[in-house]
């Protein structure tokens, strides 16, 4: 599967977000990963639909909106209207996951389900046929700059095996602690959509770090 690099703007300079998004677009990013946090599902608060809407005016890249919020059903439509191209909801936050996925797809955008590191893969077993992507968290969600949790590598491998054996055409995204070293483990295990925040935004040369992440990926 094609490797896609999705810089997380959580590590960008929020005082000039538009410029930061343009910077990653020019540097060769494939997606813009937008971390939405509500202070309930995760212990941090970030951005909402108005910010997504403003950023949509400056970038042509697909917006990969990662909802780390309680009751995502209430906000899906607002994020779709604001310009989300893919919406990820956490299985842990959805009481009726299947219904939530259908709701996203009815809005004409792609649907993904995210799993925390401790959530087993069986949480998505019966919706795998319905989603475009599964996001495996490789840190506990809430903050950028955390260390990659090694144990998740096996979970990526197992998901890849299931996806392969069912003949499904879905992306496997990983999020948290991805740098030029850990990108090798996750892509070897089967991930193809790579979120990276602090590594990309801390680098002097954005195009170079994105290229390095791509080059270090296993194909
Ligand atoms: C964590 C967020 C991530 C985060 C990744 O809750 O979902 O997208 O920004 O940041 P790094 O790459 O710094 O771990
Ligand atoms: Zn994220």
Short mmCIF file of N, CA and C in Angstrom, two decimals, residues 29-134:
data_model
loop_
_atom_site.label_atom_id
_atom_site.label_comp_id
_atom_site.label_asym_id
_atom_site.label_seq_id
_atom_site.Cartn_x
_atom_site.Cartn_y
_atom_site.Cartn_z
N UNK A 29 3.60 16.81 2.21
CA UNK A 29 2.67 16.00 3.03
C UNK A 29 1.52 15.49 2.16
N UNK A 30 0.95 14.36 2.55
CA UNK A 30 -0.17 13.78 1.79
C UNK A 30 -1.53 14.15 2.39
N UNK A 31 -1.54 14.35 3.71
CA UNK A 31 -2.77 14.66 4.43
C UNK A 31 -2.43 15.67 5.53
N UNK A 32 -3.45 16.38 6.01
CA UNK A 32 -3.25 17.21 7.21
C UNK A 32 -3.99 16.49 8.34
N UNK A 33 -3.26 16.10 9.39
CA UNK A 33 -3.90 15.41 10.51
C UNK A 33 -4.28 16.46 11.57
N UNK A 34 -5.56 16.48 11.89
CA UNK A 34 -6.07 17.51 12.81
C UNK A 34 -6.61 16.84 14.08
N UNK A 35 -5.96 17.13 15.19
CA UNK A 35 -6.32 16.49 16.47
C UNK A 35 -7.32 17.34 17.23
N UNK A 36 -8.52 16.79 17.37
CA UNK A 36 -9.59 17.50 18.07
C UNK A 36 -9.78 16.88 19.45
N UNK A 37 -9.57 17.67 20.49
CA UNK A 37 -9.65 17.15 21.87
C UNK A 37 -10.61 18.01 22.68
N UNK A 38 -11.37 17.35 23.55
CA UNK A 38 -12.47 18.05 24.24
C UNK A 38 -12.26 18.23 25.74
N UNK A 39 -11.14 17.77 26.28
CA UNK A 39 -10.94 17.91 27.72
C UNK A 39 -11.73 16.90 28.54
N UNK A 40 -12.45 15.97 27.89
CA UNK A 40 -13.20 14.92 28.58
C UNK A 40 -12.70 13.54 28.19
N UNK A 41 -12.75 13.28 26.87
CA UNK A 41 -12.23 11.98 26.41
C UNK A 41 -10.73 11.91 26.64
N UNK A 42 -10.07 13.03 26.45
CA UNK A 42 -8.62 13.14 26.73
C UNK A 42 -8.38 14.40 27.57
N UNK A 43 -7.30 14.40 28.34
CA UNK A 43 -7.07 15.53 29.24
C UNK A 43 -6.39 16.72 28.54
N UNK A 44 -6.99 17.20 27.45
CA UNK A 44 -6.42 18.34 26.73
C UNK A 44 -7.54 18.92 25.87
N UNK A 45 -7.44 20.19 25.54
CA UNK A 45 -8.44 20.83 24.68
C UNK A 45 -7.71 21.46 23.51
N UNK A 46 -8.20 21.22 22.29
CA UNK A 46 -7.50 21.81 21.15
C UNK A 46 -8.43 22.66 20.29
N UNK A 47 -8.80 22.12 19.13
CA UNK A 47 -9.50 22.99 18.19
C UNK A 47 -10.85 22.42 17.76
N UNK A 48 -11.67 23.29 17.19
CA UNK A 48 -13.00 22.88 16.76
C UNK A 48 -13.28 23.23 15.31
N UNK A 49 -14.53 23.04 14.86
CA UNK A 49 -14.88 23.25 13.46
C UNK A 49 -14.49 24.62 12.87
N UNK A 50 -14.62 25.74 13.59
CA UNK A 50 -14.27 27.03 12.95
C UNK A 50 -12.82 27.09 12.48
N UNK A 51 -11.94 26.47 13.24
CA UNK A 51 -10.52 26.48 12.87
C UNK A 51 -10.32 25.61 11.62
N UNK A 52 -10.98 24.46 11.61
CA UNK A 52 -10.89 23.57 10.44
C UNK A 52 -11.38 24.30 9.20
N UNK A 53 -12.48 25.01 9.35
CA UNK A 53 -13.07 25.75 8.23
C UNK A 53 -12.10 26.81 7.70
N UNK A 54 -11.45 27.52 8.58
CA UNK A 54 -10.49 28.55 8.16
C UNK A 54 -9.30 27.93 7.44
N UNK A 55 -8.82 26.81 7.97
CA UNK A 55 -7.64 26.17 7.35
C UNK A 55 -7.97 25.62 5.97
N UNK A 56 -9.21 25.23 5.81
CA UNK A 56 -9.64 24.65 4.53
C UNK A 56 -9.44 25.66 3.39
N UNK A 57 -9.50 26.93 3.74
CA UNK A 57 -9.35 27.96 2.71
C UNK A 57 -7.91 28.05 2.21
N UNK A 58 -6.96 27.62 3.02
CA UNK A 58 -5.56 27.80 2.60
C UNK A 58 -4.93 26.54 2.00
N UNK A 59 -5.56 25.38 2.19
CA UNK A 59 -4.90 24.15 1.75
C UNK A 59 -5.80 23.26 0.89
N UNK A 60 -5.16 22.61 -0.06
CA UNK A 60 -5.90 21.68 -0.92
C UNK A 60 -5.75 20.24 -0.45
N UNK A 61 -4.91 20.02 0.54
CA UNK A 61 -4.68 18.65 1.02
C UNK A 61 -5.94 18.09 1.69
N UNK A 62 -6.12 16.76 1.64
CA UNK A 62 -7.24 16.18 2.39
C UNK A 62 -7.06 16.37 3.91
N UNK A 63 -8.14 16.68 4.59
CA UNK A 63 -8.10 16.89 6.04
C UNK A 63 -8.53 15.60 6.76
N UNK A 64 -7.61 15.10 7.57
CA UNK A 64 -7.80 13.86 8.32
C UNK A 64 -8.10 14.27 9.77
N UNK A 65 -9.38 14.28 10.11
CA UNK A 65 -9.80 14.83 11.40
C UNK A 65 -9.97 13.72 12.44
N UNK A 66 -9.15 13.77 13.46
CA UNK A 66 -9.11 12.74 14.51
C UNK A 66 -9.85 13.27 15.74
N UNK A 67 -11.06 12.74 15.92
CA UNK A 67 -11.90 13.22 17.03
C UNK A 67 -11.61 12.46 18.32
N UNK A 68 -10.96 13.13 19.24
CA UNK A 68 -10.74 12.54 20.57
C UNK A 68 -11.71 13.23 21.51
N UNK A 69 -12.99 12.94 21.26
CA UNK A 69 -14.05 13.62 22.02
C UNK A 69 -15.13 12.63 22.43
N UNK A 70 -15.82 12.96 23.52
CA UNK A 70 -17.00 12.20 23.92
C UNK A 70 -18.14 12.57 22.98
N UNK A 71 -19.06 11.67 22.82
CA UNK A 71 -20.25 11.92 22.03
C UNK A 71 -19.94 12.51 20.63
N UNK A 72 -19.11 11.85 19.87
CA UNK A 72 -18.72 12.39 18.55
C UNK A 72 -19.91 12.61 17.60
N UNK A 73 -20.98 11.81 17.77
CA UNK A 73 -22.14 11.95 16.87
C UNK A 73 -22.67 13.39 16.81
N UNK A 74 -22.54 14.08 17.94
CA UNK A 74 -23.04 15.45 18.02
C UNK A 74 -22.28 16.42 17.13
N UNK A 75 -21.05 16.07 16.79
CA UNK A 75 -20.19 17.04 16.10
C UNK A 75 -19.76 16.65 14.69
N UNK A 76 -20.10 15.42 14.30
CA UNK A 76 -19.66 14.91 13.00
C UNK A 76 -20.08 15.83 11.85
N UNK A 77 -21.33 16.26 11.89
CA UNK A 77 -21.84 17.09 10.80
C UNK A 77 -21.09 18.43 10.75
N UNK A 78 -20.82 19.02 11.88
CA UNK A 78 -20.09 20.30 11.90
C UNK A 78 -18.71 20.16 11.31
N UNK A 79 -18.03 19.05 11.64
CA UNK A 79 -16.68 18.86 11.08
C UNK A 79 -16.74 18.55 9.58
N UNK A 80 -17.76 17.83 9.16
CA UNK A 80 -17.89 17.56 7.72
C UNK A 80 -18.16 18.87 6.99
N UNK A 81 -19.05 19.69 7.52
CA UNK A 81 -19.34 21.00 6.90
C UNK A 81 -18.10 21.88 6.87
N UNK A 82 -17.28 21.75 7.88
CA UNK A 82 -16.07 22.59 7.98
C UNK A 82 -15.00 22.16 6.98
N UNK A 83 -15.15 20.95 6.41
CA UNK A 83 -14.19 20.54 5.38
C UNK A 83 -13.40 19.26 5.66
N UNK A 84 -13.82 18.50 6.66
CA UNK A 84 -13.12 17.22 6.90
C UNK A 84 -13.32 16.28 5.71
N UNK A 85 -12.25 15.60 5.31
CA UNK A 85 -12.35 14.60 4.24
C UNK A 85 -12.41 13.19 4.80
N UNK A 86 -11.79 13.02 5.97
CA UNK A 86 -11.84 11.74 6.70
C UNK A 86 -12.13 12.09 8.15
N UNK A 87 -13.04 11.36 8.78
CA UNK A 87 -13.26 11.57 10.22
C UNK A 87 -12.99 10.26 10.94
N UNK A 88 -12.12 10.33 11.96
CA UNK A 88 -11.88 9.16 12.82
C UNK A 88 -12.59 9.38 14.14
N UNK A 89 -13.35 8.36 14.54
CA UNK A 89 -13.97 8.40 15.88
C UNK A 89 -13.35 7.28 16.71
N UNK A 90 -13.25 7.48 17.99
CA UNK A 90 -12.71 6.43 18.86
C UNK A 90 -13.80 5.42 19.19
N UNK A 91 -13.47 4.14 19.05
CA UNK A 91 -14.43 3.08 19.40
C UNK A 91 -14.84 3.23 20.86
N UNK A 92 -13.90 3.69 21.71
CA UNK A 92 -14.17 3.81 23.15
C UNK A 92 -15.21 4.89 23.45
N UNK A 93 -15.43 5.79 22.47
CA UNK A 93 -16.36 6.91 22.71
C UNK A 93 -17.71 6.70 22.04
N UNK A 94 -17.87 5.57 21.32
CA UNK A 94 -19.11 5.36 20.55
C UNK A 94 -19.92 4.21 21.11
N UNK A 95 -21.16 4.53 21.51
CA UNK A 95 -22.03 3.49 22.03
C UNK A 95 -22.60 2.66 20.88
N UNK A 96 -22.84 3.33 19.75
CA UNK A 96 -23.38 2.64 18.58
C UNK A 96 -22.43 2.89 17.41
N UNK A 97 -21.29 2.24 17.47
CA UNK A 97 -20.23 2.50 16.51
C UNK A 97 -20.67 2.35 15.06
N UNK A 98 -21.42 1.28 14.78
CA UNK A 98 -21.87 1.05 13.41
C UNK A 98 -22.71 2.23 12.91
N UNK A 99 -23.59 2.70 13.75
CA UNK A 99 -24.45 3.82 13.37
C UNK A 99 -23.62 5.09 13.11
N UNK A 100 -22.63 5.31 13.96
CA UNK A 100 -21.78 6.50 13.81
C UNK A 100 -21.01 6.46 12.49
N UNK A 101 -20.51 5.28 12.15
CA UNK A 101 -19.77 5.13 10.89
C UNK A 101 -20.68 5.45 9.70
N UNK A 102 -21.91 4.91 9.76
CA UNK A 102 -22.86 5.17 8.65
C UNK A 102 -23.15 6.66 8.55
N UNK A 103 -23.24 7.30 9.68
CA UNK A 103 -23.54 8.74 9.71
C UNK A 103 -22.43 9.52 9.00
N UNK A 104 -21.19 9.14 9.26
CA UNK A 104 -20.05 9.82 8.60
C UNK A 104 -20.13 9.60 7.10
N UNK A 105 -20.38 8.35 6.71
CA UNK A 105 -20.38 8.03 5.27
C UNK A 105 -21.55 8.70 4.53
N UNK A 106 -22.66 8.83 5.24
CA UNK A 106 -23.81 9.50 4.61
C UNK A 106 -23.52 10.96 4.28
N UNK A 107 -22.54 11.52 4.98
CA UNK A 107 -22.16 12.91 4.72
C UNK A 107 -21.20 13.01 3.54
N UNK A 108 -20.91 11.85 2.93
CA UNK A 108 -20.09 11.84 1.72
C UNK A 108 -18.59 11.90 1.98
N UNK A 109 -18.18 11.58 3.20
CA UNK A 109 -16.74 11.59 3.50
C UNK A 109 -16.30 10.21 4.02
N UNK A 110 -14.99 10.06 4.15
CA UNK A 110 -14.47 8.76 4.58
C UNK A 110 -14.59 8.59 6.09
N UNK A 111 -14.80 7.33 6.50
CA UNK A 111 -14.97 7.04 7.92
C UNK A 111 -13.83 6.15 8.43
N UNK A 112 -13.34 6.49 9.61
CA UNK A 112 -12.29 5.68 10.23
C UNK A 112 -12.61 5.48 11.71
N UNK A 113 -12.08 4.38 12.26
CA UNK A 113 -12.25 4.13 13.69
C UNK A 113 -10.86 4.08 14.33
N UNK A 114 -10.72 4.78 15.45
CA UNK A 114 -9.45 4.81 16.19
C UNK A 114 -9.55 3.94 17.43
N UNK A 115 -8.45 3.28 17.76
CA UNK A 115 -8.38 2.45 18.97
C UNK A 115 -7.22 2.89 19.85
N UNK A 116 -7.49 3.07 21.12
CA UNK A 116 -6.42 3.35 22.09
C UNK A 116 -5.50 2.15 22.20
N UNK A 117 -4.28 2.36 22.72
CA UNK A 117 -3.34 1.23 22.80
C UNK A 117 -3.89 0.00 23.55
N UNK A 118 -4.70 0.21 24.57
CA UNK A 118 -5.17 -0.93 25.36
C UNK A 118 -6.46 -1.56 24.82
N UNK A 119 -7.05 -0.96 23.78
CA UNK A 119 -8.31 -1.49 23.24
C UNK A 119 -8.02 -2.61 22.25
N UNK A 120 -8.62 -3.77 22.46
CA UNK A 120 -8.35 -4.90 21.55
C UNK A 120 -8.95 -4.70 20.16
N UNK A 121 -8.35 -5.39 19.20
CA UNK A 121 -8.80 -5.29 17.80
C UNK A 121 -10.23 -5.76 17.60
N UNK A 122 -10.71 -6.63 18.51
CA UNK A 122 -12.07 -7.14 18.33
C UNK A 122 -13.11 -6.02 18.40
N UNK A 123 -12.71 -4.85 18.92
CA UNK A 123 -13.64 -3.71 18.96
C UNK A 123 -14.05 -3.26 17.56
N UNK A 124 -13.23 -3.58 16.53
CA UNK A 124 -13.59 -3.19 15.16
C UNK A 124 -13.95 -4.39 14.28
N UNK A 125 -13.96 -5.57 14.91
CA UNK A 125 -14.17 -6.78 14.12
C UNK A 125 -15.40 -6.72 13.22
N UNK A 126 -16.51 -6.23 13.76
CA UNK A 126 -17.77 -6.28 13.01
C UNK A 126 -18.07 -5.00 12.23
N UNK A 127 -17.11 -4.09 12.19
CA UNK A 127 -17.33 -2.89 11.36
C UNK A 127 -16.23 -2.73 10.31
N UNK A 128 -15.31 -3.70 10.28
CA UNK A 128 -14.18 -3.57 9.36
C UNK A 128 -14.58 -3.41 7.90
N UNK A 129 -15.68 -4.06 7.53
CA UNK A 129 -16.14 -3.98 6.14
C UNK A 129 -16.71 -2.59 5.83
N UNK A 130 -17.00 -1.83 6.87
CA UNK A 130 -17.70 -0.55 6.67
C UNK A 130 -16.77 0.67 6.68
N UNK A 131 -15.52 0.49 7.07
CA UNK A 131 -14.65 1.67 7.24
C UNK A 131 -13.61 1.80 6.13
N UNK A 132 -13.10 3.01 5.97
CA UNK A 132 -12.04 3.28 4.99
C UNK A 132 -10.67 3.15 5.63
N UNK A 133 -10.63 3.29 6.95
CA UNK A 133 -9.32 3.30 7.62
C UNK A 133 -9.51 2.90 9.09
N UNK A 134 -8.47 2.25 9.64
CA UNK A 134 -8.44 2.00 11.08
C UNK A 134 -7.19 2.68 11.62
#
